[in-house]
XYZ file of C-alpha atoms in Angstrom:
656
model
C 101.297 84.419 117.239
C 102.397 86.699 114.391
C 103.841 89.018 117.016
C 105.909 86.166 118.414
C 107.287 85.045 115.092
C 108.269 88.527 113.971
C 110.268 89.738 116.920
C 113.517 89.266 115.074
C 112.285 91.517 112.256
C 111.961 94.242 114.830
C 115.523 93.726 115.921
C 116.710 94.039 112.374
C 114.692 97.164 111.732
C 116.392 99.061 114.499
C 119.752 98.018 113.195
C 118.796 99.668 109.907
C 120.143 96.995 107.641
C 120.735 98.033 104.098
C 120.854 95.590 101.228
C 123.287 96.122 98.421
C 121.666 94.606 95.343
C 123.853 92.541 93.075
C 124.584 93.893 89.638
C 125.089 91.076 87.188
C 123.852 91.188 83.659
C 124.323 88.899 80.703
C 124.068 89.760 77.095
C 122.154 92.870 76.187
C 119.264 92.424 73.797
C 117.504 95.110 71.791
C 113.918 95.151 73.015
C 110.988 96.276 70.925
C 108.565 93.870 72.504
C 106.595 95.042 75.519
C 104.603 92.988 77.996
C 102.180 94.488 80.497
C 100.798 92.296 83.288
C 98.153 93.567 85.697
C 97.557 91.354 88.719
C 94.231 91.747 90.535
C 94.579 89.638 93.678
C 91.539 87.426 94.172
C 89.549 88.526 91.111
C 86.978 85.784 90.582
C 86.005 84.448 87.116
C 82.356 83.832 88.031
C 81.811 87.365 89.321
C 83.745 88.812 86.401
C 81.770 86.852 83.791
C 78.465 87.901 85.401
C 79.436 91.576 85.277
C 80.659 91.241 81.689
C 77.347 89.640 80.701
C 75.489 92.492 82.391
C 77.465 95.034 80.379
C 79.204 96.460 83.455
C 82.791 95.647 82.453
C 83.105 96.952 78.875
C 86.909 97.074 78.799
C 87.299 93.534 80.097
C 84.653 92.404 77.598
C 86.479 94.043 74.684
C 89.790 92.497 75.720
C 88.154 89.061 76.045
C 86.566 89.359 72.602
C 89.804 90.462 70.932
C 91.885 87.869 72.735
C 90.965 85.278 75.355
C 89.308 85.042 78.771
C 89.800 81.787 80.685
C 89.826 80.596 84.285
C 93.415 80.325 85.500
C 94.227 77.241 87.563
C 95.524 78.331 90.940
C 97.932 76.610 93.314
C 97.157 73.983 95.934
C 96.631 75.360 98.460
C 95.174 78.482 96.840
C 96.839 80.883 99.270
C 98.396 84.059 97.920
C 102.051 83.438 98.924
C 101.860 79.976 97.375
C 99.983 81.075 94.259
C 102.179 84.069 93.472
C 105.266 81.896 93.985
C 103.897 79.507 91.324
C 103.474 82.528 89.051
C 106.941 83.926 89.757
C 108.924 80.714 89.355
C 106.928 78.509 86.962
C 107.098 75.769 89.599
C 104.682 74.159 92.034
C 105.246 74.374 95.818
C 107.544 71.350 95.769
C 109.930 73.455 93.679
C 109.730 76.890 95.313
C 109.173 75.675 98.872
C 106.232 77.896 99.900
C 103.321 75.743 101.145
C 101.227 78.066 103.333
C 101.247 81.475 104.998
C 102.669 79.595 107.977
C 105.364 76.934 108.168
C 106.607 75.160 111.277
C 110.053 74.241 112.509
C 109.812 70.426 112.711
C 112.262 70.388 115.618
C 110.320 72.802 117.824
C 106.909 72.828 116.102
C 106.971 76.632 116.426
C 105.304 78.383 113.480
C 106.927 81.119 111.411
C 105.996 83.217 108.407
C 106.726 81.152 105.343
C 108.236 83.646 102.920
C 111.051 85.292 104.865
C 113.129 85.074 108.008
C 115.444 87.376 109.908
C 118.538 86.736 111.966
C 120.038 88.933 114.643
C 123.691 89.946 114.524
C 125.717 87.102 116.018
C 128.280 89.327 117.736
C 127.484 92.167 120.139
C 129.152 93.931 123.021
C 127.571 95.733 125.953
C 128.886 99.074 127.195
C 126.932 100.301 130.180
C 123.286 100.457 129.104
C 124.182 100.269 125.405
C 124.444 97.195 123.170
C 126.646 97.535 120.100
C 126.415 95.000 117.216
C 129.790 93.882 115.824
C 128.386 91.963 112.864
C 125.501 92.403 110.500
C 122.152 90.695 110.865
C 120.233 89.641 107.831
C 116.766 89.173 106.448
C 116.269 86.409 103.913
C 113.681 85.536 101.276
C 112.713 81.866 101.712
C 111.136 81.402 98.291
C 113.346 79.236 96.098
C 113.681 79.277 92.325
C 114.639 82.002 89.885
C 112.045 84.671 89.171
C 111.111 85.370 85.557
C 112.334 88.949 85.845
C 115.808 87.809 86.926
C 115.994 85.633 83.809
C 114.811 88.473 81.572
C 117.231 90.973 83.099
C 120.075 88.512 82.461
C 119.105 88.733 78.786
C 119.120 92.525 78.865
C 115.352 92.955 78.968
C 114.346 95.713 81.400
C 111.694 94.800 83.962
C 109.634 96.700 86.496
C 107.762 94.604 89.067
C 105.543 96.590 91.441
C 104.439 95.176 94.815
C 104.441 91.542 93.803
C 103.715 89.248 96.770
C 106.209 86.686 98.096
C 109.207 88.863 97.228
C 110.294 90.352 100.545
C 113.117 91.103 100.845
C 113.259 91.706 97.100
C 115.449 89.245 95.271
C 118.749 90.827 94.266
C 118.727 91.838 90.604
C 118.898 94.795 88.258
C 115.138 94.948 87.731
C 113.187 97.744 89.352
C 111.123 95.942 91.973
C 109.045 96.934 94.993
C 108.130 94.227 97.488
C 104.451 93.578 98.257
C 102.586 91.070 100.443
C 104.986 89.854 103.120
C 106.563 93.277 103.650
C 106.307 94.086 107.394
C 105.498 97.303 109.172
C 108.051 98.998 111.425
C 107.193 96.594 114.271
C 108.062 93.624 112.077
C 104.447 92.438 111.844
C 102.030 92.133 108.947
C 100.425 95.339 110.253
C 99.713 96.367 113.858
C 97.458 99.382 114.311
C 97.164 101.494 117.479
C 93.925 102.508 119.165
C 93.740 105.174 121.867
C 90.580 105.699 123.913
C 89.265 106.340 127.374
C 86.817 103.449 126.784
C 88.113 99.888 126.653
C 86.958 98.026 123.535
C 85.798 94.430 123.698
C 88.908 92.230 123.658
C 89.785 88.547 123.954
C 92.285 87.699 126.711
C 92.911 91.422 127.055
C 94.338 91.582 123.530
C 93.036 93.534 120.560
C 93.022 91.501 117.350
C 95.698 92.845 115.020
C 96.288 95.959 117.087
C 97.345 97.463 120.383
C 94.993 99.296 122.721
C 96.250 102.212 124.797
C 93.864 103.417 127.483
C 94.164 107.180 127.847
C 92.887 109.774 130.275
C 91.077 112.864 129.051
C 91.843 115.747 131.416
C 90.887 119.357 130.690
C 90.443 118.530 127.036
C 93.908 117.034 126.679
C 95.170 113.524 125.985
C 98.838 112.563 126.315
C 100.054 109.366 124.668
C 102.920 107.792 122.699
C 103.404 106.210 119.314
C 105.188 102.946 120.006
C 107.866 101.990 117.521
C 110.400 99.181 117.234
C 112.450 97.726 120.048
C 115.583 99.740 120.665
C 118.134 96.935 120.663
C 120.928 99.453 121.086
C 119.776 99.627 124.707
C 119.987 96.952 127.385
C 116.738 94.929 127.628
C 115.580 96.446 124.309
C 112.854 98.853 125.455
C 110.288 100.156 122.977
C 111.310 103.236 121.038
C 108.513 105.789 121.135
C 107.406 109.260 120.107
C 105.246 111.278 122.500
C 102.243 113.217 121.258
C 99.253 115.079 122.668
C 95.719 115.674 121.444
C 94.004 118.932 122.391
C 90.219 118.586 122.161
C 88.008 121.587 121.502
C 85.443 121.741 124.362
C 82.630 122.984 122.112
C 83.313 121.571 118.671
C 84.146 118.078 117.405
C 87.702 118.882 116.458
C 91.131 118.060 117.843
C 94.744 119.124 117.383
C 97.388 116.406 117.377
C 100.699 117.801 118.587
C 103.812 115.875 117.565
C 107.434 116.937 118.278
C 107.799 118.669 114.924
C 104.274 119.241 113.622
C 100.642 119.874 114.464
C 97.664 118.228 112.762
C 94.115 119.577 112.958
C 91.352 117.014 112.437
C 87.592 117.090 112.580
C 85.804 114.138 114.117
C 85.624 111.399 111.465
C 88.570 112.837 109.500
C 91.862 111.204 108.460
C 95.236 112.949 108.433
C 97.639 112.841 105.546
C 100.683 110.553 105.896
C 102.918 111.789 108.691
C 106.614 111.030 109.081
C 107.738 110.146 112.597
C 111.301 109.675 113.836
C 112.199 107.152 116.528
C 115.483 108.096 118.189
C 117.629 105.072 119.014
C 121.042 106.655 119.704
C 120.940 110.435 120.289
C 122.349 112.357 117.297
C 123.528 109.123 115.646
C 120.761 106.658 114.895
C 117.084 107.197 114.076
C 114.464 105.030 112.398
C 111.720 106.784 110.491
C 108.246 105.522 109.746
C 105.021 106.913 108.330
C 101.453 106.707 109.636
C 98.015 108.290 109.357
C 95.708 109.381 112.190
C 91.944 108.855 112.202
C 90.030 110.871 114.809
C 86.943 108.698 115.273
C 85.358 110.569 118.157
C 86.023 113.555 120.380
C 82.835 113.740 122.527
C 81.567 112.211 124.747
C 84.388 109.676 124.435
C 87.807 109.958 122.857
C 88.692 107.471 120.103
C 91.793 107.745 117.938
C 93.019 105.121 115.447
C 96.565 105.193 114.031
C 97.570 103.045 111.074
C 100.386 100.533 111.409
C 103.610 102.530 111.209
C 104.861 101.735 107.734
C 108.466 101.620 106.601
C 109.299 105.016 105.148
C 109.870 104.639 101.387
C 112.218 107.655 101.498
C 114.588 105.845 103.832
C 113.340 102.316 104.560
C 114.821 100.545 107.575
C 114.570 97.222 105.733
C 115.118 96.502 102.032
C 111.875 96.930 100.094
C 113.083 97.697 96.570
C 115.715 97.107 93.939
C 117.619 99.215 93.321
C 117.472 100.471 96.914
C 116.592 103.973 95.714
C 113.550 102.835 93.705
C 111.161 103.246 96.659
C 112.425 106.810 97.127
C 111.901 107.514 93.433
C 108.283 106.397 93.776
C 107.827 108.576 96.860
C 109.264 111.596 95.056
C 106.716 111.177 92.269
C 103.540 110.141 94.110
C 104.178 111.012 97.763
C 103.976 108.620 100.691
C 102.155 105.332 100.212
C 101.508 102.094 102.077
C 104.695 100.025 102.022
C 103.146 97.401 104.329
C 102.362 94.305 102.303
C 98.635 94.034 103.050
C 97.495 97.617 103.626
C 93.737 97.135 104.106
C 93.163 96.930 107.876
C 90.899 93.880 108.038
C 91.831 93.266 111.686
C 90.492 96.650 112.795
C 87.131 95.760 111.245
C 87.128 92.281 112.781
C 87.921 93.770 116.205
C 85.094 96.294 115.956
C 87.408 99.306 115.958
C 86.305 100.041 112.387
C 82.761 100.069 111.110
C 82.150 98.851 107.574
C 82.210 102.489 106.520
C 85.547 103.136 108.277
C 87.077 100.085 106.614
C 85.795 101.069 103.186
C 87.289 104.540 103.594
C 90.657 103.144 104.671
C 90.659 100.506 101.918
C 89.823 103.169 99.352
C 92.785 105.248 100.529
C 95.029 102.208 100.139
C 93.655 101.657 96.636
C 94.265 105.309 95.745
C 97.924 104.856 96.700
C 98.129 101.826 94.418
C 96.438 103.794 91.643
C 98.918 106.672 91.989
C 101.784 104.195 91.696
C 100.111 102.504 88.723
C 99.765 105.764 86.809
C 103.366 106.692 87.520
C 104.609 103.276 86.378
C 102.528 103.442 83.203
C 104.022 106.859 82.430
C 107.516 105.313 82.656
C 106.741 102.155 80.668
C 108.410 102.347 77.266
C 110.129 98.959 76.909
C 110.474 95.500 78.386
C 108.100 94.204 81.038
C 105.844 95.933 83.560
C 104.013 93.957 86.242
C 101.624 95.837 88.531
C 99.707 94.397 91.494
C 96.410 95.503 93.080
C 95.425 94.095 96.485
C 91.981 95.688 96.834
C 90.029 92.982 95.001
C 91.223 90.411 97.521
C 90.922 92.241 100.806
C 87.554 93.870 100.117
C 86.128 90.534 98.895
C 87.203 88.939 102.179
C 85.408 91.561 104.254
C 82.323 92.510 102.208
C 81.269 89.058 100.946
C 78.654 88.787 103.732
C 76.956 91.948 102.489
C 76.184 90.607 99.030
C 75.565 86.917 99.805
C 72.438 86.104 101.813
C 73.764 82.570 102.491
C 76.407 84.025 104.806
C 75.707 83.551 108.548
C 76.940 87.148 108.918
C 74.486 88.543 106.345
C 72.281 91.456 107.477
C 69.698 93.365 105.462
C 71.161 96.654 106.663
C 74.581 95.639 105.421
C 73.131 94.599 102.086
C 71.379 97.937 101.655
C 74.505 99.984 102.396
C 77.365 97.792 101.189
C 75.848 95.007 99.090
C 77.342 96.430 95.885
C 80.856 97.207 97.163
C 82.485 94.249 95.403
C 80.647 94.945 92.150
C 81.620 98.614 92.191
C 85.228 97.680 92.936
C 85.320 95.386 89.901
C 83.913 98.226 87.803
C 86.699 100.486 89.040
C 89.172 97.870 87.862
C 87.564 98.078 84.445
C 88.530 101.753 84.412
C 92.020 100.846 85.638
C 92.444 98.434 82.728
C 91.124 101.052 80.306
C 93.825 103.510 81.405
C 96.519 100.985 80.572
C 95.090 100.086 77.183
C 95.085 103.766 76.205
C 98.779 104.053 77.144
C 100.253 101.039 75.359
C 100.916 100.444 71.676
C 100.155 97.525 69.368
C 103.527 95.924 70.160
C 102.422 95.344 73.724
C 101.104 92.017 74.938
C 98.565 92.555 77.722
C 97.830 90.062 80.486
C 95.206 90.543 83.173
C 95.290 87.840 85.803
C 94.543 86.876 89.371
C 96.111 84.348 91.702
C 92.807 82.756 92.767
C 89.094 83.432 92.850
C 86.679 83.684 95.772
C 83.953 81.713 97.518
C 81.783 82.116 100.605
C 83.337 81.263 103.959
C 80.172 80.248 105.797
C 81.417 77.512 108.087
C 84.607 77.059 110.135
C 85.941 73.514 110.464
C 88.078 72.634 113.486
C 90.529 70.170 111.957
C 92.464 69.594 115.174
C 89.225 68.954 117.058
C 88.339 66.306 114.466
C 91.781 64.709 114.898
C 91.257 64.778 118.669
C 87.751 63.289 118.457
C 89.000 60.499 116.197
C 91.938 59.493 118.357
C 94.798 60.971 116.316
C 95.623 63.596 118.974
C 95.759 63.115 122.750
C 95.717 65.899 125.322
C 97.701 66.043 128.541
C 94.652 67.354 130.404
C 91.373 66.826 128.488
C 89.519 69.096 130.936
C 91.532 72.004 129.481
C 90.736 71.260 125.827
C 89.905 74.841 124.905
C 92.773 76.430 126.819
C 96.126 77.474 125.416
C 97.364 77.597 121.846
C 100.143 76.206 119.675
C 99.409 72.653 120.924
C 100.432 73.568 124.493
C 98.174 70.843 125.962
C 99.089 68.090 123.471
C 100.596 64.798 124.634
C 102.945 64.278 121.705
C 103.914 60.747 122.704
C 100.303 59.699 122.061
C 99.658 61.929 119.014
C 99.854 60.713 115.418
C 98.903 63.800 113.367
C 98.231 67.529 113.749
C 96.997 70.429 111.650
C 98.869 73.720 111.319
C 98.275 76.612 108.944
C 95.273 77.065 106.694
C 95.446 73.787 104.752
C 98.284 71.722 106.213
C 98.125 68.404 108.082
C 101.336 66.846 109.366
C 102.105 63.341 110.567
C 104.019 63.185 113.885
C 107.019 61.439 112.341
C 109.662 59.713 114.437
C 113.021 61.419 113.896
C 111.450 64.475 112.258
C 109.191 65.833 114.985
C 110.833 66.022 118.450
C 108.479 63.440 119.960
C 107.369 61.702 116.788
C 105.763 58.271 117.098
C 104.981 57.312 113.479
C 107.740 55.643 111.473
C 108.663 56.801 107.986
C 107.762 54.371 105.225
C 104.949 51.867 105.456
C 103.470 53.093 108.740
C 103.352 56.697 107.537
C 101.888 55.685 104.175
C 99.175 53.603 105.829
C 98.234 56.459 108.176
C 98.176 59.025 105.366
C 95.858 56.819 103.288
C 93.604 56.245 106.275
C 93.364 59.968 107.030
C 92.725 60.894 103.400
C 89.829 58.452 103.184
C 88.271 59.621 106.446
C 88.738 63.330 105.742
C 87.036 63.068 102.349
C 83.999 61.469 103.998
C 83.388 64.082 106.688
C 79.852 65.448 106.505
C 78.653 68.591 108.254
C 75.925 67.336 110.637
C 74.024 70.631 110.309
C 73.917 70.955 106.531
C 74.546 67.387 105.335
C 77.240 68.762 102.990
C 80.735 67.385 102.475
C 83.261 69.512 104.322
C 86.380 68.429 102.441
C 86.290 68.157 98.675
C 89.685 66.486 98.373
C 92.589 65.651 100.684
C 95.811 65.630 98.693
C 98.879 63.545 99.447
C 101.899 65.749 98.883
C 103.652 63.208 96.673
C 100.668 63.203 94.318
C 100.619 66.940 93.588
C 104.123 68.292 94.223
C 107.464 67.850 92.478
C 110.865 69.359 93.113
C 113.589 69.585 95.725
C 111.403 70.690 98.632
C 108.552 68.165 98.582
C 109.795 66.632 101.841
C 109.244 69.965 103.611
C 105.550 70.087 102.668
C 102.678 69.067 104.945
C 101.997 65.347 104.558
C 98.406 66.074 103.538
C 97.023 69.283 102.030
C 93.348 69.688 102.919
C 91.106 71.010 100.131
C 87.875 72.275 101.678
C 84.657 72.298 99.698
C 82.867 75.517 98.749
C 81.636 77.357 101.828
C 84.023 75.651 104.273
C 87.431 76.657 105.599
C 89.598 75.803 108.567
C 88.841 77.878 111.688
C 91.241 80.565 112.829
C 91.646 78.704 116.122
C 92.515 75.335 114.627
C 95.052 76.862 112.237
C 97.068 77.901 115.306
C 96.862 74.622 117.214
C 93.743 75.172 119.345
C 90.845 72.802 120.082
C 87.379 74.399 120.184
C 84.750 71.825 121.223
C 82.394 72.450 118.300
C 83.475 70.594 115.133
C 81.807 72.942 112.631
C 80.750 76.472 113.523
C 78.867 79.189 111.665
C 81.245 81.923 110.566
C 79.803 85.250 111.709
C 83.080 87.119 111.365
C 83.300 90.069 108.919
C 86.015 88.001 107.168
C 83.287 86.158 105.269
C 84.722 85.402 101.818
C 87.772 83.208 101.299
C 89.744 80.989 98.953
C 91.700 78.552 101.135
C 89.758 75.597 99.758
C 90.331 72.982 97.056
C 92.096 74.591 94.113
C 89.346 73.744 91.606
C 86.753 75.596 93.723
C 88.499 78.964 93.341
C 90.332 79.383 90.008
C 91.679 82.808 89.107
C 91.256 84.744 85.858
C 93.397 85.185 82.767
C 92.703 87.600 79.934
C 95.098 88.475 77.142
C 94.974 90.271 73.814
C 96.210 87.044 72.184
C 94.489 83.717 71.533
C 95.434 81.117 74.152
C 96.001 77.585 72.845
C 96.246 75.793 76.202
C 92.868 74.442 77.271
C 93.444 74.803 81.020
C 96.201 77.359 81.708
C 97.721 77.365 85.164
C 99.630 79.898 87.239
C 102.883 78.000 86.764
C 102.473 78.350 82.980
C 102.774 82.120 83.241
C 106.545 82.400 83.807
C 107.378 80.212 80.745
C 104.812 82.201 78.753
C 106.342 85.550 79.707
C 109.840 84.293 78.861
C 108.592 83.020 75.494
C 107.178 86.482 74.726
C 110.783 87.694 74.626
C 112.162 84.589 72.924
C 113.773 83.280 76.098
C 113.739 79.566 76.965
C 112.243 78.449 80.260
C 114.426 77.099 83.059
C 114.791 73.312 83.326
C 113.085 73.197 86.738
C 109.934 74.968 85.558
C 106.945 72.626 85.346
C 104.754 74.992 83.331
C 104.707 75.658 79.570
C 103.847 78.558 77.302
C 100.092 78.907 76.804
C 100.501 79.903 73.116
């Protein structure tokens, strides 16, 4: 589905759009005050407190003792794009308009990525086999509300914001910003890897989860293949742009030579290459698109197995806007080398698909972390005034994938995994203690320090099929019930006999007349009655296997959201209880027959539950007065640090 909804990004990439950031600035203020914010995505307060108590996080402990350590109330739903948008704007989802990773067009019910959208050029002409655009396309950030760094820059306070989620394309401003989660790869997806082998891996419906499989032939120790890049929309029918390469395999030793048009790479079996720049030629001598990737030679004998990372936008010359000013990404490259520009660099899909082992994934995730660390050290070396925000993704992605190895309650738990990887999350937290220590050594006593996360973590032991429950209880009807498990995106749904449907990781929508194309429920009293009925029933669902409640709380949107975009929210936001989460299938409009299933997937930790199950963390070197600080309090707090009033549409308040 992600491939479907990101096709237009691909089109825009090949047109090499360039943003021209706006340059407006209000009064200039002398700045002695400094604020450093370190964001550890998904760092959990329970795990952190345990490690502090065990003496394994001395820097965090010292900061907590000198200042404050509290749980930080997350967003509802506690999904990263939603949570970070609360943080950025000081509003709840009703104000900034981000309600899930996935939104749907109410007119077509087609899903799309919630934080950004792209539009093709409206005018083109065809000349022979070539297609020439006559107007510019555009890519647009869908998050509403003013970011705290825009407000600070307007007051003359310099800001650097590194890889913050929900900011692609980066909002136009004078601040130095680099976009994070939500930034696509060169194909316009959240990250599509390539896998080349003479042995077909296990696949569902002939598709490799999160990647593309290319079956290759090994002949006389040679493999010929192509790196597939973006669609070349300068050509009729938009064929894939590609770069040919060969791999020459040593007949005696486990080594190979990758031959690209302008370079050769020697790798031993089990070895990763450095970042490699590749050029996709769109119009000879006139138009290229460059990307960067790394090769991992998994096996040379008896079978051939080669993994290639998603082709990332090249920070030297990005095909889409990823920074403000536009040259900031190049400045970073010139000081630390190539790095992952893709928003979520850890390749969780390759592990889920069985292309990676746990060890492969840990190696790749560690490389991604090292790139973040290089950027962090460079940013710290430049930080002499104003605000610096820095984001680390590793705590989130590794907690998702390694939870099963440290929690024996997980259906995916194995003793072997515990022995080898049971301490991965703990060791990662301890590395973050060192990361924090580096910052504290760099800053002076005029610097306010914040360490925070957008949400915590919990086990994901059981998958709940929300749409199956709606079907079983008469809220959804199928055109052909014998094909219940076939198709996706509600392809088999009889909308004229359907009252409600689930889409995304926490959203439930009513099939409203006049809003949905074949809606049958009237706005007003009928909708209200149905919402109340569903809320009551959802909160009383019990897992027949465990006897536990599945849903802790079902929230009516009007009860928890405020702002201009409440009407665009799901009618009900489902807050799962600890251990439960919606299934992958149900989130995309499918109907597995089993209502609750054991989750044996490597993706075994999660946070898409009720917000009070998974709070984040907040530590500062100041004493917090607010009893229960929330993410939307952070923007007003940061503004107050510099003596700047909060915006009138912010719902949060300073925590001091």
